[in-house]
PDB file of C-alpha atoms in Angstrom:
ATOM      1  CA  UNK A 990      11.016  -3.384 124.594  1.00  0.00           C
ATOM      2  CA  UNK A 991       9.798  -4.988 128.022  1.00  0.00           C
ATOM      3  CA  UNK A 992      10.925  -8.125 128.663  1.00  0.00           C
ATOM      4  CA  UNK A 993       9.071 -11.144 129.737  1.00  0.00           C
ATOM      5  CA  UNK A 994       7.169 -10.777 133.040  1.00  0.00           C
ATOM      6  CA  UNK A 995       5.836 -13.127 135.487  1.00  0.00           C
ATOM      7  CA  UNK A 996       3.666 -12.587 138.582  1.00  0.00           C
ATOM      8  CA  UNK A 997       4.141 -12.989 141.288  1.00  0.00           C
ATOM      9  CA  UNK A 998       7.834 -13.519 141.965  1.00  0.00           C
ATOM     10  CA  UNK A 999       7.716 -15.622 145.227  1.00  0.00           C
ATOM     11  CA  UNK A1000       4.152 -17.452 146.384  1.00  0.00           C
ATOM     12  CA  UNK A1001       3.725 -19.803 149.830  1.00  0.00           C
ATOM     13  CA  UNK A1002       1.201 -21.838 149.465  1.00  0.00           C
ATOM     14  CA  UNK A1003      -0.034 -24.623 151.846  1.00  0.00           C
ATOM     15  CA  UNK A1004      -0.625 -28.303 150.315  1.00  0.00           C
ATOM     16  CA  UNK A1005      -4.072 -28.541 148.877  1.00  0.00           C
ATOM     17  CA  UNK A1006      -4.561 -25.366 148.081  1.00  0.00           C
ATOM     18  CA  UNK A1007      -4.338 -23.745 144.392  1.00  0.00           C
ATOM     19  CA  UNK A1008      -2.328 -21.319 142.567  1.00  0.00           C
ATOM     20  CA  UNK A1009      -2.208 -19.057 139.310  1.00  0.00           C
ATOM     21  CA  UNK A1010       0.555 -17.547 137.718  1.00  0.00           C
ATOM     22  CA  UNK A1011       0.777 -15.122 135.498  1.00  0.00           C
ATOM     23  CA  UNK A1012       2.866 -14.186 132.361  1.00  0.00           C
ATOM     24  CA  UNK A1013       3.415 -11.305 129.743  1.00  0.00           C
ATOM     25  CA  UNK A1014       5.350 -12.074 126.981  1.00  0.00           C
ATOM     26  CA  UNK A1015       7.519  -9.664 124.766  1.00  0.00           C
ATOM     27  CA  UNK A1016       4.908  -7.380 122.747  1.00  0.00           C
ATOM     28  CA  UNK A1017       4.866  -9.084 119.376  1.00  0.00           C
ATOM     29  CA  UNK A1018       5.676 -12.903 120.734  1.00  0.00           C
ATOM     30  CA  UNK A1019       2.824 -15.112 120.084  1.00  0.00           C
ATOM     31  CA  UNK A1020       4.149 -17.943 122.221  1.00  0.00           C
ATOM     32  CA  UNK A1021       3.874 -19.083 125.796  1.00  0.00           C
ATOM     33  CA  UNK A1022       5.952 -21.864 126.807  1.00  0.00           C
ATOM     34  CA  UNK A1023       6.265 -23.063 130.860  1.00  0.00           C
ATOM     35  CA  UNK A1024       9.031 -24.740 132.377  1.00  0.00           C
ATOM     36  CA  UNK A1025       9.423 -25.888 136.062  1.00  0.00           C
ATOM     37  CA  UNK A1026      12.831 -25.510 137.109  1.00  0.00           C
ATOM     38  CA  UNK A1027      14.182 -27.861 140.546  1.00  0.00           C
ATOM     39  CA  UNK A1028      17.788 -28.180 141.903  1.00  0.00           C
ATOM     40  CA  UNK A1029      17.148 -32.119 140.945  1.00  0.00           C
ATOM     41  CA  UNK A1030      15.174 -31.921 137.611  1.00  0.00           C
ATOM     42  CA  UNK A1031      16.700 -29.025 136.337  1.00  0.00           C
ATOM     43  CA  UNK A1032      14.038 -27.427 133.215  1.00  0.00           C
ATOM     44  CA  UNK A1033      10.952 -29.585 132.581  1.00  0.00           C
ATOM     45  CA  UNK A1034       8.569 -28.159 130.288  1.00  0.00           C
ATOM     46  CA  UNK A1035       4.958 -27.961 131.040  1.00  0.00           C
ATOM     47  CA  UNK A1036       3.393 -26.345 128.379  1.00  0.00           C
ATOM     48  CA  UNK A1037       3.594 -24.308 125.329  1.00  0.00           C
ATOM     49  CA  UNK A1038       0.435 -22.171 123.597  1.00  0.00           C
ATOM     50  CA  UNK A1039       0.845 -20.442 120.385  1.00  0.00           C
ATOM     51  CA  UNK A1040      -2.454 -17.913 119.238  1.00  0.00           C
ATOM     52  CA  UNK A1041      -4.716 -19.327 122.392  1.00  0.00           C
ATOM     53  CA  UNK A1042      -4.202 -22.872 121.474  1.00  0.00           C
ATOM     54  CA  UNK A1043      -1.902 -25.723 123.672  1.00  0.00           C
ATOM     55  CA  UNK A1044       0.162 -26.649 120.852  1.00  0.00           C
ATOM     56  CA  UNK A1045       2.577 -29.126 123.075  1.00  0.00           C
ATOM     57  CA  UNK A1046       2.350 -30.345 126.614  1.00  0.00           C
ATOM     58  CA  UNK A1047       5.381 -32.063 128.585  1.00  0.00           C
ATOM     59  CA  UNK A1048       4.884 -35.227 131.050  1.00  0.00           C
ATOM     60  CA  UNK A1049       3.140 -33.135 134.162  1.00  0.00           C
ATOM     61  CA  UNK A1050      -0.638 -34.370 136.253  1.00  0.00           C
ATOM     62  CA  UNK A1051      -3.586 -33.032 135.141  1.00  0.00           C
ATOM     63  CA  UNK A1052      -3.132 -30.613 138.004  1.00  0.00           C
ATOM     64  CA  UNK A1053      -1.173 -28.232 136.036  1.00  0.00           C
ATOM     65  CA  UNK A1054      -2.973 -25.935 133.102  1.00  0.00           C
ATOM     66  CA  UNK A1055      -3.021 -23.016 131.619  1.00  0.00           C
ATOM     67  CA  UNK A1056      -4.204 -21.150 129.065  1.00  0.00           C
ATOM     68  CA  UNK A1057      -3.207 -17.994 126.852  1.00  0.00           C
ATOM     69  CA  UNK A1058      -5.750 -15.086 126.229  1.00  0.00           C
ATOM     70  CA  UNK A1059      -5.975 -12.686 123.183  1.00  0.00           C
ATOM     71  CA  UNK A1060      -3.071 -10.710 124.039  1.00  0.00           C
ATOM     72  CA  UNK A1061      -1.017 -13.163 124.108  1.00  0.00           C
ATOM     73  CA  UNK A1062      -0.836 -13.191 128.422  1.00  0.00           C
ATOM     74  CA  UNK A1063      -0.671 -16.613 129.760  1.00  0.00           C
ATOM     75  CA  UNK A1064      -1.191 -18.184 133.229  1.00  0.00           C
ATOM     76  CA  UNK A1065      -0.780 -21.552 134.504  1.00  0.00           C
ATOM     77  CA  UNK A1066      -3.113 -23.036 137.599  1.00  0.00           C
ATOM     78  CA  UNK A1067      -1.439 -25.489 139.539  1.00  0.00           C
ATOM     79  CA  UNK A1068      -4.731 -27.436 141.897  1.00  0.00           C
ATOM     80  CA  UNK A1069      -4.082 -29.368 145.003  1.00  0.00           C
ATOM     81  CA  UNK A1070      -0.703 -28.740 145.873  1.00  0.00           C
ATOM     82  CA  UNK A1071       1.636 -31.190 146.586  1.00  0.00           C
ATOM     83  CA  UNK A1072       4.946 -30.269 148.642  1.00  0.00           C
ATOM     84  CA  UNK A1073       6.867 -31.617 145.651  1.00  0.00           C
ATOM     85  CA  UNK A1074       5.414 -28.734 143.979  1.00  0.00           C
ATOM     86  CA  UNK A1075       7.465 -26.307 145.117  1.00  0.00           C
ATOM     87  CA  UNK A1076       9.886 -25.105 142.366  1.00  0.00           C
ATOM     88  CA  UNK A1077      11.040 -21.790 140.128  1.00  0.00           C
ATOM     89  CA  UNK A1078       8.365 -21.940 137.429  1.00  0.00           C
ATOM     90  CA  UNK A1079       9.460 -19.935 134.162  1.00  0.00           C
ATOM     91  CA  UNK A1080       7.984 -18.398 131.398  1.00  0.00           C
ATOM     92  CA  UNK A1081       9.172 -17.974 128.211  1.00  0.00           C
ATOM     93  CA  UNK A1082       8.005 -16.207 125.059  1.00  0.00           C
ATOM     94  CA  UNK A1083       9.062 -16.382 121.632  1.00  0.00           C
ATOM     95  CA  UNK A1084       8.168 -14.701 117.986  1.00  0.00           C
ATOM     96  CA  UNK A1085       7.119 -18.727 116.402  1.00  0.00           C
ATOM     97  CA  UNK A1086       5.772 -21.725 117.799  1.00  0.00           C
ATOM     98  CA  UNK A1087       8.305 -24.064 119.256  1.00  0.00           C
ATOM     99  CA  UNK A1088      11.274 -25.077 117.205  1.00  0.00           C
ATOM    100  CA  UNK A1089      13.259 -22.223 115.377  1.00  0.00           C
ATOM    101  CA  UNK A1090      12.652 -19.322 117.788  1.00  0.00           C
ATOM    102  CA  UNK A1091      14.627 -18.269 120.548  1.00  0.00           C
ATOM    103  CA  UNK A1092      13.205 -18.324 124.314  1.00  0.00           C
ATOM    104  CA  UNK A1093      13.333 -15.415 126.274  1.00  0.00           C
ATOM    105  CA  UNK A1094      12.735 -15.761 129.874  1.00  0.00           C
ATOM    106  CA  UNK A1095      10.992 -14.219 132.731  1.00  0.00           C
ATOM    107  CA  UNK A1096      12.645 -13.786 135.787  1.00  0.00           C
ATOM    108  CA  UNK A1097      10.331 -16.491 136.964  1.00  0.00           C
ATOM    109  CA  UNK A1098       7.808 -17.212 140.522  1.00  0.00           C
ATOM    110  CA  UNK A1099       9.320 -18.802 142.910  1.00  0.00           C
ATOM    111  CA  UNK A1100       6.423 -21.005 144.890  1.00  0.00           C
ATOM    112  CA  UNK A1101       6.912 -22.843 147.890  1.00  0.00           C
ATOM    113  CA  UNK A1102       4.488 -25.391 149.210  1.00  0.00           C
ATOM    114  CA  UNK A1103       5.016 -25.734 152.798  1.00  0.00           C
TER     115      UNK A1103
ATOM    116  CA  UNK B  19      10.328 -39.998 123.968  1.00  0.00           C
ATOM    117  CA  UNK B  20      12.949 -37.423 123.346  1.00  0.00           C
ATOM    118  CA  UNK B  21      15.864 -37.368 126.094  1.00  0.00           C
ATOM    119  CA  UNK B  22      18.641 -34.877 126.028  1.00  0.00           C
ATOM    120  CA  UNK B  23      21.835 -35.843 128.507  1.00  0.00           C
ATOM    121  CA  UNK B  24      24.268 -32.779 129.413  1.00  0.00           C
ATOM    122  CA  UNK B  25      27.332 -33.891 130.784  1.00  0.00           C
ATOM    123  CA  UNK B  26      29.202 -33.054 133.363  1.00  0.00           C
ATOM    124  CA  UNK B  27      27.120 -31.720 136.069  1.00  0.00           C
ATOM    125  CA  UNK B  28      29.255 -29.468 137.364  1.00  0.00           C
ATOM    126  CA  UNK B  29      32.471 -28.115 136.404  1.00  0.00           C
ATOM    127  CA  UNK B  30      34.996 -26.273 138.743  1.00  0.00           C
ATOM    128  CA  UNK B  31      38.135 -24.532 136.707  1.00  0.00           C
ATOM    129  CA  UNK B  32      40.782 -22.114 137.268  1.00  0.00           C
ATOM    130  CA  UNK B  33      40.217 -18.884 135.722  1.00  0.00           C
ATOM    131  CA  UNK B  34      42.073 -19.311 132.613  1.00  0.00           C
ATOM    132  CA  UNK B  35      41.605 -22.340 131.800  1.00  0.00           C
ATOM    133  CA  UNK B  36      39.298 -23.849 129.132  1.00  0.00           C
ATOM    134  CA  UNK B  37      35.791 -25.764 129.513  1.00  0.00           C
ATOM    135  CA  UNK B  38      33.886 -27.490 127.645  1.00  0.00           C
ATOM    136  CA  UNK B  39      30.138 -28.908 127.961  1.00  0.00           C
ATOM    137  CA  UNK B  40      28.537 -31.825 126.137  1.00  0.00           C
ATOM    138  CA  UNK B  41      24.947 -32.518 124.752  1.00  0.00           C
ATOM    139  CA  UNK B  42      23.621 -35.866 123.302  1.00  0.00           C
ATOM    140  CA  UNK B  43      20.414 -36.619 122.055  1.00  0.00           C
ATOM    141  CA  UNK B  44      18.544 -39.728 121.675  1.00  0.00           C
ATOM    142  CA  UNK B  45      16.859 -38.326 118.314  1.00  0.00           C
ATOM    143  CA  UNK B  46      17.670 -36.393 115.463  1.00  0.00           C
ATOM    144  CA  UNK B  47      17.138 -32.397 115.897  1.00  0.00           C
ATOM    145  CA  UNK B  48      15.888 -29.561 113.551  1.00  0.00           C
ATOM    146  CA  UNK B  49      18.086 -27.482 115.886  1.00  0.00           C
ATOM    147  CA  UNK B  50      19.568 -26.733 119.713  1.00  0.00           C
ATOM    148  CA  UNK B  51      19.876 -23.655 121.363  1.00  0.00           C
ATOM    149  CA  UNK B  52      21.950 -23.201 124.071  1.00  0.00           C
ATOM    150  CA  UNK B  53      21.406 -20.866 126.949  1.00  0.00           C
ATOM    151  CA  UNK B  54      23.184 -19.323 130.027  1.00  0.00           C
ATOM    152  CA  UNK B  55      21.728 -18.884 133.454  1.00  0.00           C
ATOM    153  CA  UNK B  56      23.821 -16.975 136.153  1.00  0.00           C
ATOM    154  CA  UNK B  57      22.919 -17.532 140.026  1.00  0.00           C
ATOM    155  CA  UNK B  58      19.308 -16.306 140.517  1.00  0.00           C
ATOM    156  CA  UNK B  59      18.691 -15.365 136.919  1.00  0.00           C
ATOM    157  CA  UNK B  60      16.771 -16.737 134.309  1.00  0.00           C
ATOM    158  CA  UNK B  61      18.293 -18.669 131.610  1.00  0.00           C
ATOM    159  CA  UNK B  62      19.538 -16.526 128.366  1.00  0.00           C
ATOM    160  CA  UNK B  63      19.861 -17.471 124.734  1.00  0.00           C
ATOM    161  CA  UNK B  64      23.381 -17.884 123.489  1.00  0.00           C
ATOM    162  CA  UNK B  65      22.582 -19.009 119.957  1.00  0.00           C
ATOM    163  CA  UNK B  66      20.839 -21.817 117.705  1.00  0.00           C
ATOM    164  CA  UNK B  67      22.990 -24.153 115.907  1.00  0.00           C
ATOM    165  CA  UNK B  68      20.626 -25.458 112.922  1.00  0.00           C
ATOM    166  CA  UNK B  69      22.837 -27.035 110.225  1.00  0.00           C
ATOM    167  CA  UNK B  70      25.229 -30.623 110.370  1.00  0.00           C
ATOM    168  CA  UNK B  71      28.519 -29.775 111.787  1.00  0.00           C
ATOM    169  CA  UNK B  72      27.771 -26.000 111.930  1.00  0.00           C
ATOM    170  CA  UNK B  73      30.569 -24.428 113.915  1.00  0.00           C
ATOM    171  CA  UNK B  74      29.545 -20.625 115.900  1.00  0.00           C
ATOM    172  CA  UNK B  75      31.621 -18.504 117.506  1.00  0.00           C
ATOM    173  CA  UNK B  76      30.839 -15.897 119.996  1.00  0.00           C
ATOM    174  CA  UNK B  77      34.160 -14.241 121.174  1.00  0.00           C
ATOM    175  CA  UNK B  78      35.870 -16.787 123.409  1.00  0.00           C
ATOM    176  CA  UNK B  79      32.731 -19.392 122.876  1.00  0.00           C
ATOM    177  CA  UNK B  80      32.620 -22.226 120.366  1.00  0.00           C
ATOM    178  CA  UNK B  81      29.599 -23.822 119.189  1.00  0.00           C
ATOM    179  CA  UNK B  82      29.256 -26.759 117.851  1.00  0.00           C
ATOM    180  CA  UNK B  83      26.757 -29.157 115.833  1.00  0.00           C
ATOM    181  CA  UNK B  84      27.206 -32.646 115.277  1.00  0.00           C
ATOM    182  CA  UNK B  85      27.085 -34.137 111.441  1.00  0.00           C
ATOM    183  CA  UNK B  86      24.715 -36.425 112.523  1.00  0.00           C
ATOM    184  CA  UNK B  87      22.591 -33.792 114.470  1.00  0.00           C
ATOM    185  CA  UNK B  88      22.203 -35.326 117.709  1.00  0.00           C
ATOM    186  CA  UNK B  89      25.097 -34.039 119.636  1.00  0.00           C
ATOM    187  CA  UNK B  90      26.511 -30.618 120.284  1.00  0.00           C
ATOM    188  CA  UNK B  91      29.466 -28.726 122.397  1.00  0.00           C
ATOM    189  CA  UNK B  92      30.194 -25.179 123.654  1.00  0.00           C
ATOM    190  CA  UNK B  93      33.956 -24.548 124.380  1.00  0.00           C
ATOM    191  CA  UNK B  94      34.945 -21.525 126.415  1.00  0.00           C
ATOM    192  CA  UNK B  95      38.634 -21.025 125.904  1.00  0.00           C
ATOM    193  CA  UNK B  96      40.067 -19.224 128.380  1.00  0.00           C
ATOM    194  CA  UNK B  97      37.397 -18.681 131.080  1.00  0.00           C
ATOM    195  CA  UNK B  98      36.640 -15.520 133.227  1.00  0.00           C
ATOM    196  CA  UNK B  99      34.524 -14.888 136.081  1.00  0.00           C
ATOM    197  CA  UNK B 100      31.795 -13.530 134.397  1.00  0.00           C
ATOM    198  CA  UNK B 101      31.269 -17.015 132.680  1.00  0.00           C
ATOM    199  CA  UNK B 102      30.062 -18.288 135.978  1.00  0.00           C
ATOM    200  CA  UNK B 103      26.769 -20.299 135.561  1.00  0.00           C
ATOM    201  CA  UNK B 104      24.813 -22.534 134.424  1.00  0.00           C
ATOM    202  CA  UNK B 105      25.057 -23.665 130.408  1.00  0.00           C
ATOM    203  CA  UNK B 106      21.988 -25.185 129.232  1.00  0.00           C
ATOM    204  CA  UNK B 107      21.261 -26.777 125.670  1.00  0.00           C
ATOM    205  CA  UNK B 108      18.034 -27.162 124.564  1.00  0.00           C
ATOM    206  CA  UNK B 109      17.453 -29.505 121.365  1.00  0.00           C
ATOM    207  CA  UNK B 110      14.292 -29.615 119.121  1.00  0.00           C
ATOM    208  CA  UNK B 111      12.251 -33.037 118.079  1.00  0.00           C
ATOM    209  CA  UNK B 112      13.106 -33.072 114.101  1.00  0.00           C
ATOM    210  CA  UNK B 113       9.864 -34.775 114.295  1.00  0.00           C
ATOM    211  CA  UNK B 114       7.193 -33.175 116.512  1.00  0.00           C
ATOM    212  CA  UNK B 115       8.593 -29.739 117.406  1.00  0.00           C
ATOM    213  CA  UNK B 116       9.220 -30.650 121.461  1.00  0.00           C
ATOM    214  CA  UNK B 117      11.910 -28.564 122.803  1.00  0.00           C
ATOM    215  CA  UNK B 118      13.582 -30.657 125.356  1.00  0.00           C
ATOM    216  CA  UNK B 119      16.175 -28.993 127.717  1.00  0.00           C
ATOM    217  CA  UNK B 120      19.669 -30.809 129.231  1.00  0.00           C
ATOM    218  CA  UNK B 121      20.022 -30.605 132.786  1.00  0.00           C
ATOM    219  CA  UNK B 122      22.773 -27.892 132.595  1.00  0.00           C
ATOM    220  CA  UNK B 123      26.683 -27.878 133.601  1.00  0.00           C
ATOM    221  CA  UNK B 124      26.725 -25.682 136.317  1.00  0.00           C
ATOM    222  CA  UNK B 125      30.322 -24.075 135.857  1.00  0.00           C
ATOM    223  CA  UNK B 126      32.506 -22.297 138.548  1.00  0.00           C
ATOM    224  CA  UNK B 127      35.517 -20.699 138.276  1.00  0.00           C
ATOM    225  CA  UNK B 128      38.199 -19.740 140.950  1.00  0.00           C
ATOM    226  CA  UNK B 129      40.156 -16.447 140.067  1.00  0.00           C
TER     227      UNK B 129
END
């Protein structure tokens, strides 16, 4: 099976402007989750959809959202970048919805706002 | 809300010798996970731990669950190069499914 994959791996963006990213999960996972990764915050979750629907949401601005389509593909949008921004942002897909179900990661887009 | 504290940050040992990460939550879980990242990878499930003082073991790694499920170890007896990275655990609300992550214990060893 294909693992997880995210696109793109690296992105430079300038402040202010926007950004997508996308995700496939494992054929057969359901769930999306999306986790920002920093040297100082280590994982935050973002989001996680399940079936098209945002079934939990972590402590990030309105700026960041996403959304998951039919097949299961997810992207996030990330509006008016802010330098802080800049991070690893992972994916992660799973069989369930949240608890019980093990993550399996992409290898992850590495943005930097300059 | 939910906080999950890893402890230590960092951990520097001679290869050989044993190491051991801690995770504490500030809530009851259903479960934790804990996964491995290596430098410039992605982070990799290890295993779930779901039942009061449930004890794993994964060749020279011990798991294990606290009776009160809010606290949880991995042990690596013995540690190689290859263990090099980053141990995360990753412990699930009892109440509201959230899956909250530690901030890792970045591990090196000298051969």
């Amino acid at each position: 099976k294909a693992g997880v994959t995210q696109t793109p791996r690296y992105l430079i963006k300038t402040r202010g402007q926007q950004v997508t990213l996308s995700c496939s999960p494992i054929s057969g996972h359901r769930s999306v989750s999306w986790y920002q990764q920093t040297p100082g915050q280590g994982l935050q979750f973002l989001f996680e959809y399940f079936s098209e629907t945002q079934r939990n949401k972590g402590n990030f601005p309105g700026r960041f959202s996403g959304r998951q389509f039919s097949n299961s593909r997810s992207e996030m949008n990330v509006s008016t970048l802010e330098l802080g921004d800049s991070a690893l942002y992972l994916c992660a897909s799973s069989l369930g919805s949240g608890s019980h179900s093990p993550l399996h990661f992409g290898n992850g887009t590495r943005l930097t706002v300059t | 809300g939910q906080q999950v504290m890893q402890i230590p940050q960092y951990q520097h040992v001679q290869e050989g010798e044993d190491f051991t990460t801690y995770c504490n939550s500030s809530t009851t879980l259903s479960n934790i996970q804990w996964y491995k990242q290596r430098p410039g990878g992605h982070p990799v499930f290890l295993i779930q731990l779901v039942k009061s003082g449930e004890v794993k073991k994964q060749k020279r790694l011990t798991f294990q669950f606290g009776e009160a499920k809010k606290n949880s170890s991995l042990h690596i007896t013995a540690t190689q190069t290859t263990d090099v990275g980053t141990y995360f655990c990753a412990g699930n609300n009892r109440n509201n499914n959230d899956m909250r992550f530690g901030a890792g214990t970045r591990l090196t060893v000298k051969p």
